[in-house]
PDB file of C-alpha atoms in Angstrom:
ATOM      1  CA  UNK A 505    -179.800  66.407 -14.151  1.00 34.00           C
ATOM      2  CA  UNK A 506    -178.412  66.528 -10.649  1.00 32.00           C
ATOM      3  CA  UNK A 507    -180.049  69.283  -8.629  1.00 32.00           C
ATOM      4  CA  UNK A 508    -177.906  69.200  -5.495  1.00 32.00           C
ATOM      5  CA  UNK A 509    -174.848  71.481  -5.435  1.00 35.00           C
ATOM      6  CA  UNK A 510    -174.626  71.166  -9.168  1.00 41.00           C
ATOM      7  CA  UNK A 511    -174.069  73.645 -11.949  1.00 44.00           C
ATOM      8  CA  UNK A 512    -175.770  72.173 -15.004  1.00 39.00           C
ATOM      9  CA  UNK A 513    -175.531  73.422 -18.552  1.00 37.00           C
ATOM     10  CA  UNK A 514    -178.618  72.150 -20.347  1.00 36.00           C
ATOM     11  CA  UNK A 515    -178.121  72.001 -24.078  1.00 35.00           C
ATOM     12  CA  UNK A 516    -181.299  72.135 -26.138  1.00 35.00           C
ATOM     13  CA  UNK A 517    -179.446  71.184 -29.288  1.00 34.00           C
ATOM     14  CA  UNK A 518    -178.740  67.750 -30.648  1.00 31.00           C
ATOM     15  CA  UNK A 519    -175.020  68.139 -29.861  1.00 35.00           C
ATOM     16  CA  UNK A 520    -172.770  70.400 -27.841  1.00 40.00           C
ATOM     17  CA  UNK A 521    -172.966  73.341 -30.262  1.00 40.00           C
ATOM     18  CA  UNK A 522    -172.978  76.716 -28.487  1.00 41.00           C
ATOM     19  CA  UNK A 523    -173.197  80.215 -29.915  1.00 40.00           C
ATOM     20  CA  UNK A 524    -170.268  82.125 -28.464  1.00 40.00           C
ATOM     21  CA  UNK A 525    -170.168  85.899 -28.763  1.00 42.00           C
ATOM     22  CA  UNK A 526    -166.447  86.135 -29.344  1.00 41.00           C
ATOM     23  CA  UNK A 527    -166.780  84.198 -32.611  1.00 41.00           C
ATOM     24  CA  UNK A 528    -168.480  85.837 -35.615  1.00 44.00           C
ATOM     25  CA  UNK A 529    -169.947  82.627 -36.944  1.00 44.00           C
ATOM     26  CA  UNK A 530    -172.488  80.298 -35.380  1.00 48.00           C
ATOM     27  CA  UNK A 531    -171.343  76.803 -34.444  1.00 44.00           C
ATOM     28  CA  UNK A 532    -174.090  74.450 -35.585  1.00 51.00           C
ATOM     29  CA  UNK A 533    -174.988  71.001 -34.358  1.00 52.00           C
ATOM     30  CA  UNK A 534    -172.749  69.499 -37.036  1.00 55.00           C
ATOM     31  CA  UNK A 535    -169.757  70.124 -34.757  1.00 58.00           C
ATOM     32  CA  UNK A 536    -167.846  66.869 -34.401  1.00 66.00           C
ATOM     33  CA  UNK A 537    -166.850  65.564 -30.942  1.00 65.00           C
ATOM     34  CA  UNK A 538    -163.209  65.458 -32.052  1.00 72.00           C
ATOM     35  CA  UNK A 539    -163.349  69.085 -33.188  1.00 72.00           C
ATOM     36  CA  UNK A 540    -164.845  70.125 -29.867  1.00 68.00           C
ATOM     37  CA  UNK A 541    -162.220  68.198 -27.902  1.00 74.00           C
ATOM     38  CA  UNK A 542    -159.358  69.665 -29.936  1.00 77.00           C
ATOM     39  CA  UNK A 543    -160.609  73.190 -29.226  1.00 75.00           C
ATOM     40  CA  UNK A 544    -159.939  72.781 -25.495  1.00 78.00           C
ATOM     41  CA  UNK A 545    -156.402  73.566 -24.325  1.00 80.00           C
ATOM     42  CA  UNK A 546    -154.551  73.218 -21.039  1.00 83.00           C
ATOM     43  CA  UNK A 547    -154.062  76.983 -20.841  1.00 84.00           C
ATOM     44  CA  UNK A 548    -157.799  77.576 -21.171  1.00 82.00           C
ATOM     45  CA  UNK A 549    -158.548  75.066 -18.427  1.00 83.00           C
ATOM     46  CA  UNK A 550    -155.827  76.499 -16.197  1.00 86.00           C
ATOM     47  CA  UNK A 551    -157.318  79.971 -16.457  1.00 88.00           C
ATOM     48  CA  UNK A 552    -160.533  78.770 -14.819  1.00 87.00           C
ATOM     49  CA  UNK A 553    -158.725  76.591 -12.275  1.00 88.00           C
ATOM     50  CA  UNK A 554    -156.518  79.501 -11.235  1.00 90.00           C
ATOM     51  CA  UNK A 555    -159.600  81.638 -10.705  1.00 91.00           C
ATOM     52  CA  UNK A 556    -161.283  78.929  -8.625  1.00 90.00           C
ATOM     53  CA  UNK A 557    -158.153  78.720  -6.492  1.00 92.00           C
ATOM     54  CA  UNK A 558    -158.176  82.481  -5.976  1.00 93.00           C
ATOM     55  CA  UNK A 559    -161.834  82.295  -4.982  1.00 93.00           C
ATOM     56  CA  UNK A 560    -161.011  79.598  -2.431  1.00 91.00           C
ATOM     57  CA  UNK A 561    -158.040  81.551  -1.069  1.00 93.00           C
ATOM     58  CA  UNK A 562    -160.205  84.612  -0.468  1.00 93.00           C
ATOM     59  CA  UNK A 563    -162.946  82.515   1.132  1.00 91.00           C
ATOM     60  CA  UNK A 564    -161.064  80.805   3.924  1.00 91.00           C
ATOM     61  CA  UNK A 565    -159.477  78.123   1.738  1.00 92.00           C
ATOM     62  CA  UNK A 566    -162.676  76.411   0.630  1.00 91.00           C
ATOM     63  CA  UNK A 567    -165.511  76.524  -1.897  1.00 90.00           C
ATOM     64  CA  UNK A 568    -167.802  74.208   0.068  1.00 88.00           C
ATOM     65  CA  UNK A 569    -171.530  74.774  -0.193  1.00 86.00           C
ATOM     66  CA  UNK A 570    -173.002  77.545   1.943  1.00 85.00           C
ATOM     67  CA  UNK A 571    -169.665  79.387   2.137  1.00 90.00           C
ATOM     68  CA  UNK A 572    -168.454  82.639   0.606  1.00 93.00           C
ATOM     69  CA  UNK A 573    -166.222  80.607  -1.704  1.00 92.00           C
ATOM     70  CA  UNK A 574    -169.191  78.675  -3.055  1.00 92.00           C
ATOM     71  CA  UNK A 575    -171.307  81.774  -3.654  1.00 93.00           C
ATOM     72  CA  UNK A 576    -168.381  83.559  -5.322  1.00 94.00           C
ATOM     73  CA  UNK A 577    -167.925  80.526  -7.570  1.00 92.00           C
ATOM     74  CA  UNK A 578    -171.526  80.844  -8.738  1.00 93.00           C
ATOM     75  CA  UNK A 579    -170.973  84.541  -9.417  1.00 94.00           C
ATOM     76  CA  UNK A 580    -167.826  83.756 -11.426  1.00 93.00           C
ATOM     77  CA  UNK A 581    -169.626  81.174 -13.557  1.00 91.00           C
ATOM     78  CA  UNK A 582    -172.563  83.507 -14.148  1.00 93.00           C
ATOM     79  CA  UNK A 583    -170.326  86.427 -15.095  1.00 93.00           C
ATOM     80  CA  UNK A 584    -168.181  84.344 -17.425  1.00 91.00           C
ATOM     81  CA  UNK A 585    -171.121  82.818 -19.269  1.00 91.00           C
ATOM     82  CA  UNK A 586    -172.902  86.171 -19.511  1.00 93.00           C
ATOM     83  CA  UNK A 587    -169.859  87.857 -21.032  1.00 94.00           C
ATOM     84  CA  UNK A 588    -168.820  85.062 -23.383  1.00 90.00           C
ATOM     85  CA  UNK A 589    -171.999  83.314 -24.525  1.00 90.00           C
ATOM     86  CA  UNK A 590    -175.601  84.001 -25.423  1.00 91.00           C
ATOM     87  CA  UNK A 591    -176.861  81.171 -23.218  1.00 91.00           C
ATOM     88  CA  UNK A 592    -180.068  81.736 -21.284  1.00 92.00           C
ATOM     89  CA  UNK A 593    -178.972  81.647 -17.628  1.00 93.00           C
ATOM     90  CA  UNK A 594    -181.131  80.808 -14.652  1.00 92.00           C
ATOM     91  CA  UNK A 595    -179.890  80.798 -11.058  1.00 90.00           C
ATOM     92  CA  UNK A 596    -181.829  78.933  -8.372  1.00 90.00           C
ATOM     93  CA  UNK A 597    -181.437  78.840  -4.594  1.00 89.00           C
ATOM     94  CA  UNK A 598    -182.930  76.278  -2.254  1.00 89.00           C
ATOM     95  CA  UNK A 599    -182.397  74.886   1.235  1.00 90.00           C
ATOM     96  CA  UNK A 600    -180.940  71.425   1.660  1.00 85.00           C
ATOM     97  CA  UNK A 601    -180.461  69.168   4.654  1.00 81.00           C
ATOM     98  CA  UNK A 602    -176.895  68.495   5.724  1.00 82.00           C
ATOM     99  CA  UNK A 603    -174.790  66.302   7.965  1.00 86.00           C
ATOM    100  CA  UNK A 604    -172.503  69.228   8.782  1.00 87.00           C
ATOM    101  CA  UNK A 605    -171.851  69.608  12.497  1.00 94.00           C
ATOM    102  CA  UNK A 606    -172.798  72.874  14.164  1.00 94.00           C
ATOM    103  CA  UNK A 607    -169.950  72.328  16.644  1.00 96.00           C
ATOM    104  CA  UNK A 608    -167.719  69.537  17.867  1.00 98.00           C
ATOM    105  CA  UNK A 609    -169.638  66.777  19.675  1.00 98.00           C
ATOM    106  CA  UNK A 610    -169.278  66.573  23.448  1.00 98.00           C
ATOM    107  CA  UNK A 611    -168.655  63.457  25.530  1.00 99.00           C
ATOM    108  CA  UNK A 612    -168.397  63.724  29.312  1.00 98.00           C
ATOM    109  CA  UNK A 613    -168.346  60.853  31.793  1.00 98.00           C
ATOM    110  CA  UNK A 614    -169.097  60.836  35.501  1.00 97.00           C
ATOM    111  CA  UNK A 615    -167.727  58.017  37.632  1.00 94.00           C
ATOM    112  CA  UNK A 616    -168.782  58.473  41.261  1.00 92.00           C
ATOM    113  CA  UNK A 617    -168.937  62.226  40.671  1.00 83.00           C
ATOM    114  CA  UNK A 618    -165.502  62.366  39.022  1.00 94.00           C
ATOM    115  CA  UNK A 619    -165.954  64.188  35.722  1.00 97.00           C
ATOM    116  CA  UNK A 620    -163.862  63.468  32.632  1.00 98.00           C
ATOM    117  CA  UNK A 621    -164.124  65.572  29.475  1.00 98.00           C
ATOM    118  CA  UNK A 622    -163.041  63.692  26.351  1.00 99.00           C
ATOM    119  CA  UNK A 623    -161.445  65.226  23.274  1.00 99.00           C
ATOM    120  CA  UNK A 624    -163.246  64.912  19.949  1.00 98.00           C
ATOM    121  CA  UNK A 625    -161.240  63.118  17.239  1.00 98.00           C
ATOM    122  CA  UNK A 626    -158.645  62.075  19.832  1.00 98.00           C
ATOM    123  CA  UNK A 627    -160.608  60.077  22.400  1.00 99.00           C
ATOM    124  CA  UNK A 628    -163.797  59.621  20.396  1.00 99.00           C
ATOM    125  CA  UNK A 629    -165.364  60.400  17.038  1.00 98.00           C
ATOM    126  CA  UNK A 630    -168.852  60.569  15.585  1.00 98.00           C
ATOM    127  CA  UNK A 631    -170.004  57.663  13.462  1.00 98.00           C
ATOM    128  CA  UNK A 632    -171.453  58.419  10.038  1.00 97.00           C
ATOM    129  CA  UNK A 633    -175.274  58.766  10.140  1.00 97.00           C
ATOM    130  CA  UNK A 634    -175.277  59.320  13.902  1.00 98.00           C
ATOM    131  CA  UNK A 635    -178.333  61.000  15.329  1.00 97.00           C
ATOM    132  CA  UNK A 636    -178.225  64.243  17.299  1.00 97.00           C
ATOM    133  CA  UNK A 637    -178.390  64.474  21.080  1.00 98.00           C
ATOM    134  CA  UNK A 638    -178.541  66.981  23.910  1.00 97.00           C
ATOM    135  CA  UNK A 639    -178.320  65.187  27.237  1.00 98.00           C
ATOM    136  CA  UNK A 640    -179.187  67.623  30.003  1.00 94.00           C
ATOM    137  CA  UNK A 641    -178.026  65.162  32.650  1.00 96.00           C
ATOM    138  CA  UNK A 642    -175.927  62.026  32.705  1.00 97.00           C
ATOM    139  CA  UNK A 643    -177.368  58.775  31.344  1.00 98.00           C
ATOM    140  CA  UNK A 644    -176.264  55.424  32.722  1.00 98.00           C
ATOM    141  CA  UNK A 645    -173.663  53.596  30.653  1.00 98.00           C
ATOM    142  CA  UNK A 646    -174.368  49.880  30.235  1.00 98.00           C
ATOM    143  CA  UNK A 647    -171.805  47.364  28.995  1.00 98.00           C
ATOM    144  CA  UNK A 648    -173.145  45.008  26.338  1.00 98.00           C
ATOM    145  CA  UNK A 649    -171.806  41.474  26.874  1.00 95.00           C
ATOM    146  CA  UNK A 650    -169.652  39.705  24.312  1.00 92.00           C
ATOM    147  CA  UNK A 651    -169.526  41.901  21.199  1.00 94.00           C
ATOM    148  CA  UNK A 652    -173.228  42.637  20.825  1.00 95.00           C
ATOM    149  CA  UNK A 653    -173.971  40.404  17.851  1.00 95.00           C
ATOM    150  CA  UNK A 654    -177.082  38.689  19.165  1.00 97.00           C
ATOM    151  CA  UNK A 655    -180.383  40.040  20.426  1.00 96.00           C
ATOM    152  CA  UNK A 656    -180.019  38.481  23.864  1.00 96.00           C
ATOM    153  CA  UNK A 657    -176.886  40.609  24.443  1.00 97.00           C
ATOM    154  CA  UNK A 658    -179.096  43.708  24.477  1.00 98.00           C
ATOM    155  CA  UNK A 659    -181.823  42.664  26.934  1.00 95.00           C
ATOM    156  CA  UNK A 660    -180.771  45.170  29.631  1.00 94.00           C
ATOM    157  CA  UNK A 661    -179.866  48.056  27.324  1.00 98.00           C
ATOM    158  CA  UNK A 662    -183.173  49.949  27.229  1.00 98.00           C
ATOM    159  CA  UNK A 663    -182.854  53.580  28.323  1.00 98.00           C
ATOM    160  CA  UNK A 664    -179.056  53.435  28.576  1.00 98.00           C
ATOM    161  CA  UNK A 665    -176.044  54.488  26.557  1.00 99.00           C
ATOM    162  CA  UNK A 666    -174.790  51.119  25.389  1.00 98.00           C
ATOM    163  CA  UNK A 667    -171.040  50.502  25.497  1.00 99.00           C
ATOM    164  CA  UNK A 668    -169.852  47.615  23.348  1.00 98.00           C
ATOM    165  CA  UNK A 669    -166.511  46.375  22.110  1.00 98.00           C
ATOM    166  CA  UNK A 670    -165.793  46.328  18.386  1.00 98.00           C
ATOM    167  CA  UNK A 671    -166.248  42.957  16.717  1.00 96.00           C
ATOM    168  CA  UNK A 672    -169.744  42.724  15.294  1.00 94.00           C
ATOM    169  CA  UNK A 673    -170.851  44.404  12.066  1.00 96.00           C
ATOM    170  CA  UNK A 674    -171.584  48.043  12.939  1.00 98.00           C
ATOM    171  CA  UNK A 675    -174.904  48.188  11.094  1.00 98.00           C
ATOM    172  CA  UNK A 676    -176.135  44.957  12.677  1.00 97.00           C
ATOM    173  CA  UNK A 677    -175.040  46.206  16.078  1.00 97.00           C
ATOM    174  CA  UNK A 678    -176.789  49.545  15.576  1.00 98.00           C
ATOM    175  CA  UNK A 679    -180.017  47.846  14.507  1.00 98.00           C
ATOM    176  CA  UNK A 680    -179.979  45.678  17.629  1.00 98.00           C
ATOM    177  CA  UNK A 681    -179.274  48.770  19.730  1.00 98.00           C
ATOM    178  CA  UNK A 682    -182.258  50.587  18.227  1.00 98.00           C
ATOM    179  CA  UNK A 683    -184.515  47.583  18.738  1.00 98.00           C
ATOM    180  CA  UNK A 684    -183.522  47.366  22.391  1.00 98.00           C
ATOM    181  CA  UNK A 685    -184.386  51.028  23.046  1.00 98.00           C
ATOM    182  CA  UNK A 686    -180.997  52.586  23.767  1.00 99.00           C
ATOM    183  CA  UNK A 687    -180.629  56.363  23.943  1.00 98.00           C
ATOM    184  CA  UNK A 688    -177.024  56.247  22.754  1.00 99.00           C
ATOM    185  CA  UNK A 689    -174.367  53.869  21.426  1.00 99.00           C
ATOM    186  CA  UNK A 690    -170.623  53.870  22.079  1.00 99.00           C
ATOM    187  CA  UNK A 691    -168.483  51.319  20.257  1.00 99.00           C
ATOM    188  CA  UNK A 692    -164.840  51.092  21.277  1.00 99.00           C
ATOM    189  CA  UNK A 693    -161.838  49.534  19.578  1.00 98.00           C
ATOM    190  CA  UNK A 694    -160.823  46.083  20.773  1.00 97.00           C
ATOM    191  CA  UNK A 695    -157.073  46.543  21.352  1.00 97.00           C
ATOM    192  CA  UNK A 696    -156.224  43.158  19.853  1.00 96.00           C
ATOM    193  CA  UNK A 697    -153.288  44.595  17.892  1.00 96.00           C
ATOM    194  CA  UNK A 698    -151.257  47.788  17.749  1.00 94.00           C
ATOM    195  CA  UNK A 699    -153.516  49.187  15.027  1.00 94.00           C
ATOM    196  CA  UNK A 700    -156.690  48.438  17.006  1.00 97.00           C
ATOM    197  CA  UNK A 701    -156.270  51.096  19.698  1.00 98.00           C
ATOM    198  CA  UNK A 702    -157.044  54.288  17.816  1.00 98.00           C
ATOM    199  CA  UNK A 703    -160.221  55.723  16.337  1.00 98.00           C
ATOM    200  CA  UNK A 704    -161.648  54.486  13.053  1.00 97.00           C
ATOM    201  CA  UNK A 705    -164.402  55.765  10.784  1.00 92.00           C
ATOM    202  CA  UNK A 706    -167.525  53.637  10.989  1.00 96.00           C
ATOM    203  CA  UNK A 707    -171.149  54.025   9.987  1.00 98.00           C
ATOM    204  CA  UNK A 708    -174.536  53.212  11.453  1.00 98.00           C
ATOM    205  CA  UNK A 709    -177.713  52.978   9.330  1.00 98.00           C
ATOM    206  CA  UNK A 710    -179.099  56.170   7.756  1.00 95.00           C
ATOM    207  CA  UNK A 711    -181.681  58.018   9.885  1.00 93.00           C
ATOM    208  CA  UNK A 712    -180.340  56.565  13.129  1.00 97.00           C
ATOM    209  CA  UNK A 713    -182.227  58.403  15.874  1.00 97.00           C
ATOM    210  CA  UNK A 714    -179.683  58.137  18.700  1.00 98.00           C
ATOM    211  CA  UNK A 715    -176.070  59.405  18.964  1.00 99.00           C
ATOM    212  CA  UNK A 716    -173.464  56.852  17.896  1.00 99.00           C
ATOM    213  CA  UNK A 717    -169.828  57.339  18.890  1.00 99.00           C
ATOM    214  CA  UNK A 718    -166.644  55.368  18.306  1.00 99.00           C
ATOM    215  CA  UNK A 719    -164.133  55.405  21.174  1.00 99.00           C
ATOM    216  CA  UNK A 720    -160.449  54.599  21.347  1.00 99.00           C
ATOM    217  CA  UNK A 721    -159.558  51.365  23.116  1.00 98.00           C
ATOM    218  CA  UNK A 722    -158.127  53.012  26.282  1.00 98.00           C
ATOM    219  CA  UNK A 723    -161.170  55.260  26.734  1.00 98.00           C
ATOM    220  CA  UNK A 724    -163.649  52.469  26.041  1.00 98.00           C
ATOM    221  CA  UNK A 725    -161.894  49.995  28.314  1.00 98.00           C
ATOM    222  CA  UNK A 726    -161.786  52.454  31.215  1.00 97.00           C
ATOM    223  CA  UNK A 727    -165.490  53.207  30.836  1.00 98.00           C
ATOM    224  CA  UNK A 728    -166.344  49.515  30.534  1.00 98.00           C
ATOM    225  CA  UNK A 729    -164.398  48.629  33.684  1.00 97.00           C
ATOM    226  CA  UNK A 730    -166.129  51.406  35.608  1.00 97.00           C
ATOM    227  CA  UNK A 731    -169.596  50.537  34.302  1.00 97.00           C
ATOM    228  CA  UNK A 732    -169.151  46.881  35.280  1.00 96.00           C
ATOM    229  CA  UNK A 733    -168.130  47.826  38.821  1.00 96.00           C
ATOM    230  CA  UNK A 734    -171.323  47.926  40.891  1.00 91.00           C
ATOM    231  CA  UNK A 735    -169.698  50.285  43.405  1.00 94.00           C
ATOM    232  CA  UNK A 736    -169.215  52.941  40.724  1.00 95.00           C
ATOM    233  CA  UNK A 737    -172.066  54.998  39.315  1.00 95.00           C
ATOM    234  CA  UNK A 738    -171.064  55.535  35.674  1.00 97.00           C
ATOM    235  CA  UNK A 739    -172.984  57.929  33.437  1.00 97.00           C
ATOM    236  CA  UNK A 740    -172.244  59.930  30.305  1.00 98.00           C
ATOM    237  CA  UNK A 741    -173.392  63.168  28.727  1.00 98.00           C
ATOM    238  CA  UNK A 742    -173.456  63.330  24.925  1.00 98.00           C
ATOM    239  CA  UNK A 743    -174.211  66.415  22.859  1.00 98.00           C
ATOM    240  CA  UNK A 744    -174.330  66.254  19.051  1.00 98.00           C
ATOM    241  CA  UNK A 745    -175.772  69.122  16.994  1.00 97.00           C
ATOM    242  CA  UNK A 746    -176.073  69.437  13.222  1.00 95.00           C
ATOM    243  CA  UNK A 747    -176.653  72.504  11.069  1.00 91.00           C
ATOM    244  CA  UNK A 748    -180.387  72.380  10.344  1.00 87.00           C
ATOM    245  CA  UNK A 749    -180.254  73.473   6.694  1.00 86.00           C
ATOM    246  CA  UNK A 750    -177.931  75.199   4.268  1.00 86.00           C
ATOM    247  CA  UNK A 751    -178.557  77.403   1.257  1.00 85.00           C
ATOM    248  CA  UNK A 752    -177.480  75.859  -2.052  1.00 89.00           C
ATOM    249  CA  UNK A 753    -177.241  77.526  -5.448  1.00 90.00           C
ATOM    250  CA  UNK A 754    -177.771  75.960  -8.853  1.00 90.00           C
ATOM    251  CA  UNK A 755    -177.143  77.431 -12.316  1.00 91.00           C
ATOM    252  CA  UNK A 756    -178.811  76.239 -15.496  1.00 90.00           C
ATOM    253  CA  UNK A 757    -177.810  77.511 -18.945  1.00 90.00           C
ATOM    254  CA  UNK A 758    -179.846  76.753 -22.065  1.00 91.00           C
ATOM    255  CA  UNK A 759    -179.030  77.339 -25.706  1.00 90.00           C
ATOM    256  CA  UNK A 760    -181.442  79.629 -27.536  1.00 89.00           C
ATOM    257  CA  UNK A 761    -181.640  77.310 -30.536  1.00 88.00           C
ATOM    258  CA  UNK A 762    -182.292  73.617 -30.980  1.00 87.00           C
ATOM    259  CA  UNK A 763    -185.137  71.199 -30.534  1.00 87.00           C
ATOM    260  CA  UNK A 764    -186.521  71.502 -26.970  1.00 83.00           C
ATOM    261  CA  UNK A 765    -187.762  67.907 -27.195  1.00 87.00           C
ATOM    262  CA  UNK A 766    -184.190  66.675 -27.670  1.00 85.00           C
ATOM    263  CA  UNK A 767    -182.322  68.147 -24.742  1.00 85.00           C
ATOM    264  CA  UNK A 768    -178.826  67.038 -23.816  1.00 84.00           C
ATOM    265  CA  UNK A 769    -177.865  67.785 -20.221  1.00 84.00           C
ATOM    266  CA  UNK A 770    -174.274  67.999 -19.053  1.00 81.00           C
ATOM    267  CA  UNK A 771    -173.148  69.342 -15.719  1.00 81.00           C
ATOM    268  CA  UNK A 772    -170.656  69.470 -12.907  1.00 82.00           C
ATOM    269  CA  UNK A 773    -170.514  70.244  -9.217  1.00 82.00           C
ATOM    270  CA  UNK A 774    -169.677  73.873  -8.523  1.00 85.00           C
ATOM    271  CA  UNK A 775    -168.617  73.271  -4.920  1.00 86.00           C
ATOM    272  CA  UNK A 776    -165.517  71.843  -3.279  1.00 83.00           C
ATOM    273  CA  UNK A 777    -164.819  69.852  -0.135  1.00 81.00           C
ATOM    274  CA  UNK A 778    -164.668  71.804   3.157  1.00 82.00           C
ATOM    275  CA  UNK A 779    -161.011  70.862   3.641  1.00 83.00           C
ATOM    276  CA  UNK A 780    -159.751  72.408   0.400  1.00 84.00           C
ATOM    277  CA  UNK A 781    -160.345  74.385  -2.751  1.00 85.00           C
ATOM    278  CA  UNK A 782    -161.821  71.500  -4.776  1.00 79.00           C
ATOM    279  CA  UNK A 783    -159.479  71.977  -7.726  1.00 78.00           C
ATOM    280  CA  UNK A 784    -158.467  68.368  -8.325  1.00 69.00           C
ATOM    281  CA  UNK A 785    -162.016  66.983  -8.256  1.00 60.00           C
ATOM    282  CA  UNK A 786    -165.043  69.148  -8.992  1.00 58.00           C
ATOM    283  CA  UNK A 787    -163.008  72.089 -10.274  1.00 57.00           C
ATOM    284  CA  UNK A 788    -161.653  70.240 -13.301  1.00 51.00           C
ATOM    285  CA  UNK A 789    -165.096  69.357 -14.646  1.00 51.00           C
ATOM    286  CA  UNK A 790    -166.429  72.787 -13.786  1.00 55.00           C
ATOM    287  CA  UNK A 791    -163.612  74.428 -15.778  1.00 54.00           C
ATOM    288  CA  UNK A 792    -164.264  72.127 -18.717  1.00 50.00           C
ATOM    289  CA  UNK A 793    -167.945  73.053 -18.915  1.00 52.00           C
ATOM    290  CA  UNK A 794    -167.183  76.749 -18.466  1.00 54.00           C
ATOM    291  CA  UNK A 795    -164.958  76.614 -21.519  1.00 50.00           C
ATOM    292  CA  UNK A 796    -167.193  74.360 -23.615  1.00 49.00           C
TER     293      UNK A 796
END
C-alpha cells in the first residue's frame, strides 16, 4: 500500500465485495469481476469527476498536496464513504519532505561591479535534484575547460560556482563537480543549433548538496566570456529555497467482514498536479474507487 499522498481502500475480504447501505442485501465475496465492472457507469464516474473539478475550482485551480483543494478532496471522500458505505474509515496526517520551491530561485551576476538580475525560467532554470543555497555575497564564477567530462577539467573549481558548457552527461558532470568541491554549478546550452539556445530540463544526482542551474546559451556565453577575462571580476549570487515539509493526508477504509489474514489492498492518489485539477490522471482512479 502506498502511503504517500494516497487514498487506499483496504479490503479485508477475499474479493472486492463491499456492504453498501443503499442496497438492502449484502454483496458477498462471490461477486464476479465482470459483475463488478458492469455495475460501474460513465454517469457514476462523471459525478465524482465533476465534484473533484468543483473542488479544484474553489481551491485556486488545483488539488495538489498541502492545498485547500487537497484537503477538501479528503473531506469529500470521507463524507461520501461515510454516507454510502459501512466501511471503517481512518484518516491519517503526516509531514513529508518536498521538492516544492518556497519562491523563485535568484541568480545575480556582478562583473566589475555591474549587477545583472536574471529572470527565472527565461534566462535560467533549476535542475532537478538541485540543492538549496543562500549566498550572502558573490562567489567567483570559474569556467570549466572543454565540456567538463574528465576529472582534470575540474582541478581549479574548488570553492567556486562552476560554469560549464553542455556536452557531457549531466550526472557525470555533477559528480565531478561535487568531487572537486564546488559551491554551485551552472551548465549552459551550447548554441550549436537553433534549438540549443533555450533552457532545457536536466537533472543532477539525488541529494546534490550544491545549487545546480541550467542557463540559456546567450546568458552562459556572456558569463563565460567575462569569467575568462582576467580584467573582469565575475561573481554570482544564487539563492534557492525549498519548502521544508508539507502536511499530507491519507485515508484507509476497511470492510467489517472478511478474513483479516487475506487482505486485498487497492488504492489511488487523492491529489492532483499543482498546474491543474488532476482530473485526467489521479482523479479517474479516485472516482473509480469511490464508486466501487
